[in-house]
C-alpha cells in the first residue's frame, strides 16, 4: 500500500527557520514522493482561546508561508482543519475509546497543567485524540514532525489499534513519526541557549518573513563570548549556535574560514555575524519575496483553500463512511 503522509501545525504566528528546517522543508521533500495531506491545525489552537480576529489571520499567515516555502497545492492536499466537518466527528468517535487516565499521563498535558493551571480545559486533555483524528482521517502512515510530537504519535497508534481490535477489522493503519532521510534537526536560536522558538520574545527567532535589515539587526545582537583565549578552544553555546546557523545557509568554504579563524584565535565575531546576516538574507529572500506577493493575492489564497478543502473532504468522507458503517450506524 502506498504511504500516506499527514502533518500540520497550529497557527500561532509567523513561521521561523526552525519550523522551516524541522518541518516545512520536509513537507516539500515529501510532496514528490508520497500522497500528502498538509493542513493548518486551527481547531488545535482553540485550546489557548485566541482572539477571534487573530484566528483567521494566523491561519492565513501559515497558509501563505507554507506556499512561499514551496508546498505545492498542485502536488499535495493543502487545507484548513476547520474546513473538514468529519474531523470533529472522528474526534468524537475516538474520544469514546480514549481513557482519561492515559490522556492525563501524556507529558505535554502534564506540562500544561503545571504551566497554565487556570486553563486546564477538556480540549487540552483530548489534544491527542484530535491529533489522531487528523492523521487517521486520511489513513496516514507517515507523519513528519519534530521530536516533541513523538508521544502524540504513540497515542494515535494506540487509538488506531484499539479501534481495529474492537471492530475486528484493519481499518485504521498505525502511523509513525517520520523524517525524510536525515536525522531530526533542532535549529538553535540567537539567544545563546536552547532551540529557536516563536515563544521567544521575537528578537532571537529568525522568521521567514524577516527583511535583510531585520536579520542583520537580530544577528548582530546574537549572544557570543569574549573570544577564544587558546587554540582550538571548545565553543560556548552561543558561538556554537552561530556556526550551526552558518552551516545551514553559508557555503562550506565560508564555514571553514571562520572555523580556522576561531581555532587560531583570530575570529572577529562582528565579521562573522555580518557574513551570516548576508548569507541568511540570501537564503531567505526568495521565500520573503513570495510571502510578500502571496499576501497581496487573496483570490489565489481563496482558491487554494477552497480546492484543498474539497479534496480533503473527499478523502475524509470515504474514511468516515467506512467508520460509521463499522460502528453500526445505518440509515432507515
Ligand atoms: P514553536 O516551538 O516555535 O511553537 P511549533 O511547536 O508550532 O513551534 O512547531 C511546529 C513544527 O516545527 C513542529 O513539527 C516542530 O517539531 C518544528 N520545530 C519547531 N521549532 C523547531 C526548531 N527549533 N528546530 C527544529 N524543528 C522545530
Ligand atoms: N501537535 C502539532 C504541533 O503542535 C500540530 C498537529 C496537529 C499535527 N495535528 C497534527 C501534526 C497531525 C501532525 C499531524 O506541532
XYZ file of C-alpha atoms and ligand atoms in Angstrom:
374
model
C 0.000 0.000 0.000
C 1.248 3.473 -0.838
C 2.331 5.530 2.158
C 0.164 8.468 3.051
C 1.792 11.470 4.701
C -0.211 13.735 7.012
C 1.075 16.707 9.009
C 0.050 20.108 10.245
C 0.975 22.962 12.516
C -1.021 25.104 14.879
C -1.314 28.650 13.515
C 0.216 30.746 16.263
C 2.220 33.355 14.350
C 4.877 33.558 11.668
C 6.990 30.543 10.768
C 10.634 30.665 11.842
C 13.750 28.988 10.489
C 13.251 26.112 12.980
C 9.728 25.403 11.706
C 11.071 25.568 8.161
C 14.123 23.317 8.525
C 12.428 20.997 11.056
C 9.071 20.544 9.345
C 8.082 22.510 6.246
C 11.215 21.675 4.243
C 10.374 18.023 4.956
C 6.888 18.600 3.535
C 8.432 19.987 0.364
C 10.735 16.970 0.017
C 7.910 14.508 0.607
C 5.435 16.043 -1.795
C 7.178 14.460 -4.774
C 7.388 11.001 -3.235
C 4.106 10.437 -1.384
C 0.426 11.219 -1.293
C 0.462 14.149 1.133
C -2.104 15.943 3.252
C -0.806 19.125 4.906
C -3.085 21.276 6.965
C -3.386 24.206 9.336
C -4.465 22.945 12.752
C -6.765 25.830 13.630
C -9.030 23.728 15.881
C -6.000 22.812 17.963
C -5.174 26.466 18.505
C -8.555 26.962 20.265
C -7.155 25.319 23.411
C -5.492 28.666 24.152
C -8.575 30.798 23.350
C -7.208 33.048 20.582
C -8.819 36.374 19.894
C -11.395 35.912 17.046
C -9.538 38.457 14.909
C -6.264 36.542 15.219
C -7.741 33.127 14.446
C -8.265 33.781 10.745
C -5.204 35.982 10.300
C -2.902 33.418 11.867
C -4.301 30.676 9.658
C -3.840 32.934 6.616
C -0.249 33.623 7.622
C 0.606 29.937 7.855
C -1.110 29.222 4.520
C 0.926 31.988 2.868
C 4.177 30.833 4.446
C 3.662 27.143 3.582
C 3.125 28.174 -0.037
C 6.081 30.578 -0.044
C 8.316 27.843 1.385
C 7.471 25.605 -1.542
C 4.484 23.477 -0.533
C 2.755 22.952 -3.873
C -1.069 22.731 -3.785
C -0.973 21.009 -7.177
C 1.011 18.148 -5.664
C -0.473 17.900 -2.164
C -3.810 18.416 -0.463
C -3.381 21.646 1.491
C -6.296 22.664 3.707
C -7.628 24.114 6.926
C -8.567 21.584 9.591
C -11.761 23.551 10.345
C -12.958 23.028 6.764
C -13.495 19.314 7.445
C -16.714 18.553 9.369
C -15.508 14.940 9.525
C -12.685 15.910 11.918
C -14.915 16.709 14.926
C -16.940 13.619 14.052
C -13.970 11.263 14.146
C -12.688 13.106 17.239
C -15.979 12.245 18.965
C -15.761 8.568 17.992
C -12.134 8.303 19.115
C -12.914 10.038 22.406
C -15.294 7.182 23.269
C -12.269 4.886 23.283
C -9.768 7.256 24.889
C -9.360 6.876 28.639
C -8.979 9.830 30.965
C -6.132 8.132 32.824
C -3.987 7.640 29.739
C -4.714 11.160 28.481
C -3.718 12.616 31.853
C -0.368 10.850 31.623
C 0.655 12.482 28.302
C 3.743 14.626 29.055
C 2.535 17.662 27.072
C -0.720 17.631 29.075
C 1.138 17.352 32.386
C 3.313 20.270 31.296
C 0.208 22.414 30.594
C -1.267 21.517 33.969
C 1.927 22.847 35.502
C 2.334 25.962 33.364
C -1.303 27.068 32.945
C -3.250 25.709 35.944
C -6.059 28.205 35.274
C -6.859 26.797 31.835
C -6.772 23.004 32.030
C -9.695 22.533 29.636
C -11.048 19.250 28.198
C -9.713 20.258 24.767
C -6.202 20.167 26.149
C -6.801 16.764 27.707
C -8.093 15.416 24.393
C -5.483 17.170 22.215
C -4.034 13.736 21.317
C -7.418 12.386 20.127
C -7.957 15.444 17.920
C -4.458 14.986 16.508
C -5.127 11.269 15.945
C -8.361 12.216 14.137
C -6.312 14.462 11.792
C -3.997 11.611 10.886
C -6.405 8.656 10.850
C -8.914 10.690 8.818
C -6.781 10.095 5.727
C -5.348 6.760 6.897
C -1.971 8.465 7.277
C 1.035 6.197 7.808
C 3.938 8.677 7.938
C 3.878 11.922 9.921
C 6.694 14.481 9.538
C 7.016 16.210 12.937
C 9.686 17.260 15.387
C 10.803 15.121 18.290
C 8.398 16.853 20.685
C 5.447 15.165 18.913
C 6.544 11.533 19.301
C 4.294 10.884 22.313
C 1.278 12.125 20.391
C 2.084 9.696 17.595
C 2.253 6.863 20.106
C -1.266 7.791 21.243
C -2.505 7.840 17.643
C -1.198 4.281 17.243
C -2.936 3.194 20.455
C -6.255 4.666 19.270
C -5.961 3.078 15.807
C -5.121 -0.339 17.247
C -7.926 -0.163 19.788
C -10.463 0.772 17.145
C -9.350 -2.027 14.823
C -9.405 -4.595 17.642
C -12.813 -3.544 18.865
C -14.449 -3.792 15.459
C -12.353 -6.726 14.275
C -11.147 -5.048 11.080
C -7.873 -3.418 9.999
C -9.484 -0.106 9.121
C -7.037 2.388 10.526
C -3.277 1.956 9.883
C -0.879 2.804 12.712
C 1.090 5.995 11.866
C 4.730 6.704 12.691
C 6.738 9.922 13.103
C 8.917 10.182 10.029
C 11.675 12.311 8.643
C 12.968 12.081 5.080
C 16.462 10.604 5.120
C 18.391 12.563 7.668
C 18.116 12.954 11.411
C 15.637 15.214 13.142
C 17.041 18.737 13.252
C 16.986 21.109 16.169
C 17.624 24.650 14.994
C 19.122 26.892 17.706
C 18.026 30.457 18.372
C 20.150 33.606 18.717
C 19.925 33.914 22.490
C 22.849 31.623 23.242
C 20.758 28.720 24.579
C 18.074 26.258 23.534
C 16.088 25.851 20.335
C 14.623 28.546 18.153
C 11.001 29.066 19.160
C 8.306 31.601 18.445
C 7.569 31.802 22.140
C 10.881 33.660 22.486
C 10.458 37.414 22.583
C 10.769 37.676 18.803
C 14.298 39.052 18.787
C 16.040 35.677 18.912
C 13.992 33.765 16.339
C 14.673 34.229 12.628
C 11.359 34.477 10.782
C 10.955 33.544 7.123
C 9.425 36.985 6.556
C 12.360 38.936 8.070
C 13.935 41.574 5.819
C 17.745 41.746 5.396
C 17.721 44.753 7.725
C 15.797 42.892 10.439
C 18.032 39.863 10.033
C 21.157 41.962 10.361
C 19.823 43.687 13.472
C 18.985 40.382 15.207
C 22.113 38.548 14.158
C 24.465 41.394 15.145
C 22.917 41.187 18.643
C 23.272 37.404 18.964
C 24.895 36.176 22.159
C 28.582 35.160 21.831
C 31.517 35.382 24.272
C 34.670 37.482 24.568
C 36.551 35.245 22.144
C 38.817 32.199 22.398
C 41.865 32.521 24.640
C 43.624 29.353 23.486
C 43.852 27.475 20.169
C 41.041 25.010 19.353
C 39.089 26.017 22.444
C 35.637 24.364 22.813
C 32.917 26.808 21.780
C 30.447 28.456 24.136
C 26.830 27.550 23.230
C 26.049 30.928 21.644
C 29.145 30.726 19.437
C 28.455 27.107 18.501
C 24.888 28.135 17.571
C 26.184 30.798 15.169
C 28.301 28.145 13.483
C 25.293 25.802 13.301
C 23.185 28.516 11.667
C 26.028 29.264 9.271
C 26.101 25.579 8.381
C 22.506 25.857 7.132
C 22.902 28.931 4.950
C 26.574 29.624 4.124
C 28.946 27.784 1.812
C 31.293 25.142 3.297
C 34.229 27.440 2.437
C 32.799 30.287 4.477
C 32.159 27.997 7.464
C 35.675 26.530 7.182
C 37.170 30.018 7.032
C 35.541 31.088 10.309
C 36.327 27.720 11.942
C 40.018 28.348 11.197
C 39.797 31.933 12.405
C 38.207 30.673 15.633
C 40.696 27.862 16.167
C 43.599 30.239 15.575
C 42.077 32.828 17.937
C 41.720 35.492 15.244
C 37.971 35.330 14.901
C 36.100 38.624 14.878
C 32.509 37.888 15.783
C 31.390 41.141 14.170
C 32.718 39.960 10.799
C 31.275 36.512 11.261
C 27.841 37.891 12.112
C 27.949 40.245 9.144
C 28.658 37.306 6.862
C 25.934 35.197 8.499
C 23.403 38.038 8.149
C 24.274 38.399 4.469
C 24.045 34.655 3.762
C 20.833 34.338 5.769
C 19.319 37.203 3.771
C 20.299 35.487 0.512
C 18.829 32.215 1.759
C 15.532 33.724 2.879
C 14.974 36.472 0.306
C 13.264 34.232 -2.287
C 10.854 32.990 0.404
C 10.262 36.514 1.754
C 9.501 37.837 -1.726
C 6.981 35.067 -2.261
C 5.393 35.849 1.118
C 5.036 39.479 0.037
C 3.494 38.525 -3.321
C 1.109 35.958 -1.872
C -0.043 38.382 0.833
C -1.454 40.571 -1.918
C -3.160 37.721 -3.714
C -6.330 36.964 -1.786
C -8.034 35.467 -4.821
C -5.302 32.835 -5.127
C -5.343 32.057 -1.394
C -9.104 31.623 -1.532
C -8.782 29.248 -4.462
C -6.040 27.200 -2.771
C -8.047 26.924 0.462
C -11.279 26.018 -1.343
C -9.709 23.459 -3.666
C -7.755 21.947 -0.765
C -10.880 21.720 1.402
C -12.745 19.977 -1.370
C -10.005 17.392 -1.963
C -9.559 16.815 1.769
C -13.297 16.402 2.354
C -13.452 13.797 -0.392
C -10.781 11.717 1.341
C -12.338 12.315 4.775
C -15.802 11.295 3.600
C -14.515 7.943 2.400
C -12.988 7.142 5.784
C -15.873 8.448 7.848
C -18.470 6.498 5.833
C -16.477 3.340 6.401
C -16.095 4.097 10.106
C -19.774 4.918 10.630
C -20.763 1.691 8.961
C -18.331 -0.374 11.044
C -19.569 1.256 14.256
C -23.088 0.239 13.249
C -24.815 3.403 12.039
C -27.404 2.577 9.397
C -29.995 4.631 7.614
C -33.647 3.667 7.970
P 7.282 26.586 18.251
O 8.184 25.734 19.099
O 8.013 27.744 17.683
O 5.980 26.959 18.937
P 5.644 24.591 16.907
O 5.514 23.855 18.198
O 4.437 25.257 16.346
O 6.856 25.664 17.018
O 6.235 23.570 15.849
C 5.811 23.382 14.513
C 6.748 22.374 13.856
O 8.106 22.917 13.769
C 6.873 21.062 14.652
O 6.944 19.958 13.748
C 8.192 21.241 15.404
O 8.786 19.999 15.709
C 9.045 22.066 14.417
N 10.046 22.930 15.137
C 9.770 23.978 15.963
N 10.917 24.578 16.421
C 11.951 23.883 15.874
C 13.392 24.013 15.950
N 13.985 24.976 16.649
N 14.138 23.118 15.258
C 13.543 22.134 14.516
N 12.196 21.962 14.396
C 11.389 22.822 15.054
N 0.520 18.999 17.512
C 1.224 19.503 16.355
C 2.192 20.652 16.799
O 1.964 21.270 17.813
C 0.263 20.032 15.313
C -0.633 18.959 14.786
C -1.994 18.854 14.986
C -0.257 17.838 13.980
N -2.465 17.752 14.356
C -1.444 17.109 13.731
C 0.965 17.410 13.463
C -1.423 15.922 12.971
C 0.972 16.232 12.699
C -0.214 15.513 12.459
O 3.147 20.925 16.088
